[in-house]
Amino acid sequence: QQQVKQSPQSLIVQKGGISIINCAYENTAFDYFPWYQQFPGKGPALLIAIRPDVSEKKEGRFTISFNKSAKQFSLHIMDSQPGDSATYFCAASGMAKLSFGAGTTVTVRA
Amino acid sequence: EAEVAQSPRYKITEKSQAVAFWCDPISGHATLYWYRQILGQGPELLVQFQDESVVDDSQLPKDRFSAERLKGVDSTLKIQPAELGDSAMYLCASSNSRGGVAQYFGPGTRLLVL
């Protein structure tokens, strides 16, 4: 049973465009929501994270938007670059356990 | 920048053989996690340690998998005997708090069982 549902499975964006990845959860005990970036053959790297008492967090070109009432959160990649091509995982933490979404493969076309 | 170390990076073995993976977490991180990631999916937790104690191994197939962290620092994950379905990436992560916050992953061990 997947506790975090992620969409889309993949997306293609032109260089300079905006990539948007959405996640939804059911467990209201989750209290920490990180996003990870993973390149082929590498381990996931922590990209940005948010807690449910904040509606938005921005770090450089990456922004998390959080809607606590809807139990949804999303990652926005602004000004997408070819180097952003990777698989992105949302996750949710509660009771000391991290549950991952299924991942979104982002391809940025030059 | 401190990193989680894992070895080997790649392992090819035949079914029914034993394999072992090693992880050295970021210095000072008390919490250590082992995950399994099947190609095209997100990581799934196998076992969580707090210092040398197992906190959660509910998803660890205990008939063939074992994990230890004897001195509360580095850790070993073992599979015996390996099965074809064990082919996956095995990831180690560490955190400096009891909660699941800010977990940092190593490069992983890619296992192929033939």
PDB file of C-alpha atoms in Angstrom:
ATOM      1  CA  GLN A   1       0.000   0.000   0.000  1.00  0.00           C
ATOM      2  CA  GLN A   2       1.639   3.160  -1.230  1.00  0.00           C
ATOM      3  CA  GLN A   3       1.211   5.951   1.293  1.00  0.00           C
ATOM      4  CA  VAL A   4       2.381   8.714  -1.046  1.00  0.00           C
ATOM      5  CA  LYS A   5       0.996   8.965  -4.574  1.00  0.00           C
ATOM      6  CA  GLN A   6       3.091  10.834  -7.130  1.00  0.00           C
ATOM      7  CA  SER A   7       2.295  12.103 -10.618  1.00  0.00           C
ATOM      8  CA  PRO A   8       3.092  12.282 -13.432  1.00  0.00           C
ATOM      9  CA  GLN A   9       5.253   9.232 -13.991  1.00  0.00           C
ATOM     10  CA  SER A  10       7.335  11.188 -16.488  1.00  0.00           C
ATOM     11  CA  LEU A  11       7.434  14.583 -18.114  1.00  0.00           C
ATOM     12  CA  ILE A  12       9.344  16.376 -20.839  1.00  0.00           C
ATOM     13  CA  VAL A  13      10.006  20.103 -20.644  1.00  0.00           C
ATOM     14  CA  GLN A  14      11.909  22.528 -22.824  1.00  0.00           C
ATOM     15  CA  LYS A  15      14.956  24.292 -21.463  1.00  0.00           C
ATOM     16  CA  GLY A  16      13.804  27.336 -19.544  1.00  0.00           C
ATOM     17  CA  GLY A  17      10.361  25.894 -18.883  1.00  0.00           C
ATOM     18  CA  ILE A  18       8.672  24.938 -15.619  1.00  0.00           C
ATOM     19  CA  SER A  19       8.458  21.351 -14.382  1.00  0.00           C
ATOM     20  CA  ILE A  20       5.663  20.537 -11.937  1.00  0.00           C
ATOM     21  CA  ILE A  21       5.408  17.301  -9.969  1.00  0.00           C
ATOM     22  CA  ASN A  22       2.499  16.551  -7.660  1.00  0.00           C
ATOM     23  CA  CYS A  23       2.161  14.327  -4.624  1.00  0.00           C
ATOM     24  CA  ALA A  24      -0.727  13.392  -2.351  1.00  0.00           C
ATOM     25  CA  TYR A  25      -0.857  11.645   0.994  1.00  0.00           C
ATOM     26  CA  GLU A  26      -3.499  10.302   3.371  1.00  0.00           C
ATOM     27  CA  ASN A  27      -1.727   9.931   6.704  1.00  0.00           C
ATOM     28  CA  THR A  28      -2.205  13.135   8.702  1.00  0.00           C
ATOM     29  CA  ALA A  29       0.574  12.034  11.073  1.00  0.00           C
ATOM     30  CA  PHE A  30       3.168  12.885   8.420  1.00  0.00           C
ATOM     31  CA  ASP A  31       5.149  15.909   9.579  1.00  0.00           C
ATOM     32  CA  TYR A  32       8.029  16.301   7.147  1.00  0.00           C
ATOM     33  CA  PHE A  33       7.956  16.277   3.353  1.00  0.00           C
ATOM     34  CA  PRO A  34      11.274  16.053   1.486  1.00  0.00           C
ATOM     35  CA  TRP A  35      12.000  15.837  -2.214  1.00  0.00           C
ATOM     36  CA  TYR A  36      14.894  13.789  -3.540  1.00  0.00           C
ATOM     37  CA  GLN A  37      16.690  13.949  -6.877  1.00  0.00           C
ATOM     38  CA  GLN A  38      18.234  10.788  -8.275  1.00  0.00           C
ATOM     39  CA  PHE A  39      20.498  10.381 -11.291  1.00  0.00           C
ATOM     40  CA  PRO A  40      20.909   6.957 -12.942  1.00  0.00           C
ATOM     41  CA  GLY A  41      23.135   4.666 -10.909  1.00  0.00           C
ATOM     42  CA  LYS A  42      23.329   7.079  -7.978  1.00  0.00           C
ATOM     43  CA  GLY A  43      21.662   7.303  -4.605  1.00  0.00           C
ATOM     44  CA  PRO A  44      18.861   9.831  -3.994  1.00  0.00           C
ATOM     45  CA  ALA A  45      20.070  13.296  -2.979  1.00  0.00           C
ATOM     46  CA  LEU A  46      18.015  15.492  -0.666  1.00  0.00           C
ATOM     47  CA  LEU A  47      16.858  18.484  -2.695  1.00  0.00           C
ATOM     48  CA  ILE A  48      14.438  20.479  -0.579  1.00  0.00           C
ATOM     49  CA  ALA A  49      12.002  19.792   2.251  1.00  0.00           C
ATOM     50  CA  ILE A  50       9.038  21.384   3.983  1.00  0.00           C
ATOM     51  CA  ARG A  51       7.036  21.009   7.177  1.00  0.00           C
ATOM     52  CA  PRO A  52       3.209  21.240   7.196  1.00  0.00           C
ATOM     53  CA  ASP A  53       3.126  24.555   9.059  1.00  0.00           C
ATOM     54  CA  VAL A  54       4.575  26.285   5.987  1.00  0.00           C
ATOM     55  CA  SER A  55       2.704  26.700   2.679  1.00  0.00           C
ATOM     56  CA  GLU A  56       5.686  27.352   0.450  1.00  0.00           C
ATOM     57  CA  LYS A  57       9.452  27.012   0.510  1.00  0.00           C
ATOM     58  CA  LYS A  58      11.843  28.186  -2.159  1.00  0.00           C
ATOM     59  CA  GLU A  59      15.489  27.304  -2.671  1.00  0.00           C
ATOM     60  CA  GLY A  60      16.989  28.673  -5.840  1.00  0.00           C
ATOM     61  CA  ARG A  61      14.991  27.374  -8.808  1.00  0.00           C
ATOM     62  CA  PHE A  62      13.160  24.770  -6.693  1.00  0.00           C
ATOM     63  CA  THR A  63       9.912  25.540  -4.861  1.00  0.00           C
ATOM     64  CA  ILE A  64       7.667  23.323  -2.755  1.00  0.00           C
ATOM     65  CA  SER A  65       4.014  24.275  -2.453  1.00  0.00           C
ATOM     66  CA  PHE A  66       2.117  22.612   0.390  1.00  0.00           C
ATOM     67  CA  ASN A  67      -1.661  22.376   0.851  1.00  0.00           C
ATOM     68  CA  LYS A  68      -2.330  20.844   4.246  1.00  0.00           C
ATOM     69  CA  SER A  69      -6.122  20.780   3.934  1.00  0.00           C
ATOM     70  CA  ALA A  70      -5.941  18.972   0.597  1.00  0.00           C
ATOM     71  CA  LYS A  71      -3.065  16.761   1.770  1.00  0.00           C
ATOM     72  CA  GLN A  72      -1.132  17.601  -1.354  1.00  0.00           C
ATOM     73  CA  PHE A  73       2.262  19.053  -2.105  1.00  0.00           C
ATOM     74  CA  SER A  74       4.152  19.792  -5.268  1.00  0.00           C
ATOM     75  CA  LEU A  75       7.609  20.567  -6.586  1.00  0.00           C
ATOM     76  CA  HIS A  76       8.124  23.329  -9.115  1.00  0.00           C
ATOM     77  CA  ILE A  77      11.390  23.528 -11.036  1.00  0.00           C
ATOM     78  CA  MET A  78      11.714  26.957 -12.586  1.00  0.00           C
ATOM     79  CA  ASP A  79      13.925  27.723 -15.581  1.00  0.00           C
ATOM     80  CA  SER A  80      14.529  23.989 -16.117  1.00  0.00           C
ATOM     81  CA  GLN A  81      18.022  23.091 -17.339  1.00  0.00           C
ATOM     82  CA  PRO A  82      19.337  19.939 -19.066  1.00  0.00           C
ATOM     83  CA  GLY A  83      21.266  19.151 -15.885  1.00  0.00           C
ATOM     84  CA  ASP A  84      17.925  18.863 -14.061  1.00  0.00           C
ATOM     85  CA  SER A  85      17.111  15.731 -16.083  1.00  0.00           C
ATOM     86  CA  ALA A  86      16.718  13.102 -13.375  1.00  0.00           C
ATOM     87  CA  THR A  87      14.130  11.157 -11.409  1.00  0.00           C
ATOM     88  CA  TYR A  88      12.457  13.069  -8.599  1.00  0.00           C
ATOM     89  CA  PHE A  89      10.880  11.405  -5.580  1.00  0.00           C
ATOM     90  CA  CYS A  90       8.557  13.005  -3.080  1.00  0.00           C
ATOM     91  CA  ALA A  91       8.458  11.510   0.369  1.00  0.00           C
ATOM     92  CA  ALA A  92       6.654  11.887   3.652  1.00  0.00           C
ATOM     93  CA  SER A  93       7.889  11.202   7.140  1.00  0.00           C
ATOM     94  CA  GLY A  94       5.963  10.280  10.230  1.00  0.00           C
ATOM     95  CA  MET A  95       6.597   8.032  13.226  1.00  0.00           C
ATOM     96  CA  ALA A  96      10.277   7.987  12.223  1.00  0.00           C
ATOM     97  CA  LYS A  97       9.597   6.321   8.857  1.00  0.00           C
ATOM     98  CA  LEU A  98      10.046   7.802   5.384  1.00  0.00           C
ATOM     99  CA  SER A  99       7.576   6.747   2.674  1.00  0.00           C
ATOM    100  CA  PHE A 100       8.453   7.488  -0.943  1.00  0.00           C
ATOM    101  CA  GLY A 101       6.363   8.179  -4.000  1.00  0.00           C
ATOM    102  CA  ALA A 102       6.954   6.131  -7.142  1.00  0.00           C
ATOM    103  CA  GLY A 103       9.063   8.812  -8.800  1.00  0.00           C
ATOM    104  CA  THR A 104       8.840  11.166 -11.772  1.00  0.00           C
ATOM    105  CA  THR A 105      11.387  11.077 -14.562  1.00  0.00           C
ATOM    106  CA  VAL A 106      12.035  14.595 -15.828  1.00  0.00           C
ATOM    107  CA  THR A 107      13.657  15.153 -19.204  1.00  0.00           C
ATOM    108  CA  VAL A 108      14.729  18.679 -20.110  1.00  0.00           C
ATOM    109  CA  ARG A 109      15.180  19.222 -23.840  1.00  0.00           C
ATOM    110  CA  ALA A 110      17.798  21.727 -24.917  1.00  0.00           C
TER     111      ALA A 110
ATOM    112  CA  GLU B   1      31.228  17.400   2.617  1.00  0.00           C
ATOM    113  CA  ALA B   2      30.505  14.259   4.660  1.00  0.00           C
ATOM    114  CA  GLU B   3      28.960  11.371   2.744  1.00  0.00           C
ATOM    115  CA  VAL B   4      27.525   7.950   3.372  1.00  0.00           C
ATOM    116  CA  ALA B   5      29.902   5.287   2.082  1.00  0.00           C
ATOM    117  CA  GLN B   6      28.771   1.948   0.675  1.00  0.00           C
ATOM    118  CA  SER B   7      30.586  -1.029  -0.776  1.00  0.00           C
ATOM    119  CA  PRO B   8      30.697  -2.791  -3.062  1.00  0.00           C
ATOM    120  CA  ARG B   9      29.113  -0.567  -5.704  1.00  0.00           C
ATOM    121  CA  TYR B  10      28.179  -3.536  -7.857  1.00  0.00           C
ATOM    122  CA  LYS B  11      27.713  -7.202  -7.065  1.00  0.00           C
ATOM    123  CA  ILE B  12      26.862 -10.080  -9.355  1.00  0.00           C
ATOM    124  CA  THR B  13      26.062 -13.390  -7.740  1.00  0.00           C
ATOM    125  CA  GLU B  14      24.315 -16.647  -8.496  1.00  0.00           C
ATOM    126  CA  LYS B  15      21.104 -17.602  -6.789  1.00  0.00           C
ATOM    127  CA  SER B  16      21.517 -19.496  -3.523  1.00  0.00           C
ATOM    128  CA  GLN B  17      24.818 -17.737  -2.814  1.00  0.00           C
ATOM    129  CA  ALA B  18      25.378 -15.392   0.104  1.00  0.00           C
ATOM    130  CA  VAL B  19      26.032 -11.683  -0.372  1.00  0.00           C
ATOM    131  CA  ALA B  20      26.900  -8.890   2.020  1.00  0.00           C
ATOM    132  CA  PHE B  21      26.784  -5.125   1.740  1.00  0.00           C
ATOM    133  CA  TRP B  22      28.583  -2.612   3.922  1.00  0.00           C
ATOM    134  CA  CYS B  23      27.617   0.916   4.919  1.00  0.00           C
ATOM    135  CA  ASP B  24      29.472   3.634   6.813  1.00  0.00           C
ATOM    136  CA  PRO B  25      27.128   6.494   7.744  1.00  0.00           C
ATOM    137  CA  ILE B  26      27.977  10.146   8.091  1.00  0.00           C
ATOM    138  CA  SER B  27      30.050  10.607  11.236  1.00  0.00           C
ATOM    139  CA  GLY B  28      27.875  11.278  14.259  1.00  0.00           C
ATOM    140  CA  HIS B  29      24.645  10.079  12.677  1.00  0.00           C
ATOM    141  CA  ALA B  30      22.925   7.801  15.172  1.00  0.00           C
ATOM    142  CA  THR B  31      20.170   6.590  12.854  1.00  0.00           C
ATOM    143  CA  LEU B  32      20.964   4.280   9.953  1.00  0.00           C
ATOM    144  CA  TYR B  33      18.572   2.902   7.348  1.00  0.00           C
ATOM    145  CA  TRP B  34      18.760   0.181   4.711  1.00  0.00           C
ATOM    146  CA  TYR B  35      16.446   0.504   1.721  1.00  0.00           C
ATOM    147  CA  ARG B  36      15.796  -1.622  -1.335  1.00  0.00           C
ATOM    148  CA  GLN B  37      15.004   0.126  -4.598  1.00  0.00           C
ATOM    149  CA  ILE B  38      13.651  -1.876  -7.516  1.00  0.00           C
ATOM    150  CA  LEU B  39      14.241  -0.288 -10.920  1.00  0.00           C
ATOM    151  CA  GLY B  40      11.544   2.259 -11.659  1.00  0.00           C
ATOM    152  CA  GLN B  41      10.268   2.453  -8.092  1.00  0.00           C
ATOM    153  CA  GLY B  42      10.921   4.465  -4.975  1.00  0.00           C
ATOM    154  CA  PRO B  43      13.100   3.152  -2.140  1.00  0.00           C
ATOM    155  CA  GLU B  44      11.429   0.865   0.391  1.00  0.00           C
ATOM    156  CA  LEU B  45      12.665   0.635   3.955  1.00  0.00           C
ATOM    157  CA  LEU B  46      14.106  -2.714   5.008  1.00  0.00           C
ATOM    158  CA  VAL B  47      15.522  -1.912   8.439  1.00  0.00           C
ATOM    159  CA  GLN B  48      16.190   1.063  10.691  1.00  0.00           C
ATOM    160  CA  PHE B  49      18.819   1.261  13.430  1.00  0.00           C
ATOM    161  CA  GLN B  50      19.084   3.718  16.272  1.00  0.00           C
ATOM    162  CA  ASP B  51      22.685   3.388  17.429  1.00  0.00           C
ATOM    163  CA  GLU B  52      23.195  -0.389  17.608  1.00  0.00           C
ATOM    164  CA  SER B  53      19.533  -1.262  18.156  1.00  0.00           C
ATOM    165  CA  VAL B  54      16.991  -2.246  15.526  1.00  0.00           C
ATOM    166  CA  VAL B  55      14.059   0.182  15.620  1.00  0.00           C
ATOM    167  CA  ASP B  56      12.077  -1.209  12.698  1.00  0.00           C
ATOM    168  CA  ASP B  57      12.639  -4.368  10.680  1.00  0.00           C
ATOM    169  CA  SER B  58       9.016  -5.090   9.866  1.00  0.00           C
ATOM    170  CA  GLN B  59       9.694  -5.137   6.112  1.00  0.00           C
ATOM    171  CA  LEU B  60      12.896  -7.188   6.291  1.00  0.00           C
ATOM    172  CA  PRO B  61      12.468 -10.736   4.917  1.00  0.00           C
ATOM    173  CA  LYS B  62      14.006 -12.314   7.959  1.00  0.00           C
ATOM    174  CA  ASP B  63      14.161 -15.823   6.523  1.00  0.00           C
ATOM    175  CA  ARG B  64      16.997 -14.712   4.238  1.00  0.00           C
ATOM    176  CA  PHE B  65      17.992 -11.154   5.182  1.00  0.00           C
ATOM    177  CA  SER B  66      19.920 -10.040   8.247  1.00  0.00           C
ATOM    178  CA  ALA B  67      21.373  -6.720   9.307  1.00  0.00           C
ATOM    179  CA  GLU B  68      23.673  -5.672  12.087  1.00  0.00           C
ATOM    180  CA  ARG B  69      25.273  -2.543  13.455  1.00  0.00           C
ATOM    181  CA  LEU B  70      27.360  -3.981  16.264  1.00  0.00           C
ATOM    182  CA  LYS B  71      29.152  -0.848  17.463  1.00  0.00           C
ATOM    183  CA  GLY B  72      26.519   1.634  16.428  1.00  0.00           C
ATOM    184  CA  VAL B  73      28.610   2.999  13.576  1.00  0.00           C
ATOM    185  CA  ASP B  74      28.944   1.011  10.352  1.00  0.00           C
ATOM    186  CA  SER B  75      26.475  -1.657   9.308  1.00  0.00           C
ATOM    187  CA  THR B  76      26.268  -4.834   7.249  1.00  0.00           C
ATOM    188  CA  LEU B  77      23.268  -6.190   5.363  1.00  0.00           C
ATOM    189  CA  LYS B  78      23.402  -9.843   4.387  1.00  0.00           C
ATOM    190  CA  ILE B  79      21.293 -11.996   2.078  1.00  0.00           C
ATOM    191  CA  GLN B  80      21.525 -15.768   2.324  1.00  0.00           C
ATOM    192  CA  PRO B  81      20.537 -17.407   0.085  1.00  0.00           C
ATOM    193  CA  ALA B  82      20.092 -14.847  -2.678  1.00  0.00           C
ATOM    194  CA  GLU B  83      17.100 -15.249  -4.996  1.00  0.00           C
ATOM    195  CA  LEU B  84      16.488 -13.880  -8.488  1.00  0.00           C
ATOM    196  CA  GLY B  85      13.934 -11.430  -7.102  1.00  0.00           C
ATOM    197  CA  ASP B  86      16.558  -9.837  -4.869  1.00  0.00           C
ATOM    198  CA  SER B  87      18.103  -8.061  -7.865  1.00  0.00           C
ATOM    199  CA  ALA B  88      17.818  -4.381  -6.968  1.00  0.00           C
ATOM    200  CA  MET B  89      19.707  -1.364  -5.688  1.00  0.00           C
ATOM    201  CA  TYR B  90      20.412  -1.523  -1.962  1.00  0.00           C
ATOM    202  CA  LEU B  91      20.688   1.919  -0.433  1.00  0.00           C
ATOM    203  CA  CYS B  92      21.985   2.992   2.935  1.00  0.00           C
ATOM    204  CA  ALA B  93      20.977   6.293   4.509  1.00  0.00           C
ATOM    205  CA  SER B  94      21.742   8.042   7.763  1.00  0.00           C
ATOM    206  CA  SER B  95      20.190  10.759   9.866  1.00  0.00           C
ATOM    207  CA  ASN B  96      21.312  12.678  12.925  1.00  0.00           C
ATOM    208  CA  SER B  97      17.949  12.527  14.645  1.00  0.00           C
ATOM    209  CA  ARG B  98      15.518   9.897  15.803  1.00  0.00           C
ATOM    210  CA  GLY B  99      12.879  10.962  13.312  1.00  0.00           C
ATOM    211  CA  GLY B 100      12.832  10.362   9.575  1.00  0.00           C
ATOM    212  CA  VAL B 101      13.975  13.878   8.884  1.00  0.00           C
ATOM    213  CA  ALA B 102      16.864  14.784   6.584  1.00  0.00           C
ATOM    214  CA  GLN B 103      18.043  11.330   5.553  1.00  0.00           C
ATOM    215  CA  TYR B 104      21.234  11.310   3.491  1.00  0.00           C
ATOM    216  CA  PHE B 105      21.779   8.451   1.076  1.00  0.00           C
ATOM    217  CA  GLY B 106      24.880   6.665  -0.056  1.00  0.00           C
ATOM    218  CA  PRO B 107      25.586   5.724  -3.697  1.00  0.00           C
ATOM    219  CA  GLY B 108      24.024   2.287  -3.292  1.00  0.00           C
ATOM    220  CA  THR B 109      25.017  -1.259  -4.184  1.00  0.00           C
ATOM    221  CA  ARG B 110      23.557  -2.608  -7.404  1.00  0.00           C
ATOM    222  CA  LEU B 111      22.897  -6.349  -6.960  1.00  0.00           C
ATOM    223  CA  LEU B 112      22.283  -8.705  -9.848  1.00  0.00           C
ATOM    224  CA  VAL B 113      21.324 -12.275  -9.033  1.00  0.00           C
ATOM    225  CA  LEU B 114      21.726 -14.757 -11.897  1.00  0.00           C
TER     226      LEU B 114
END
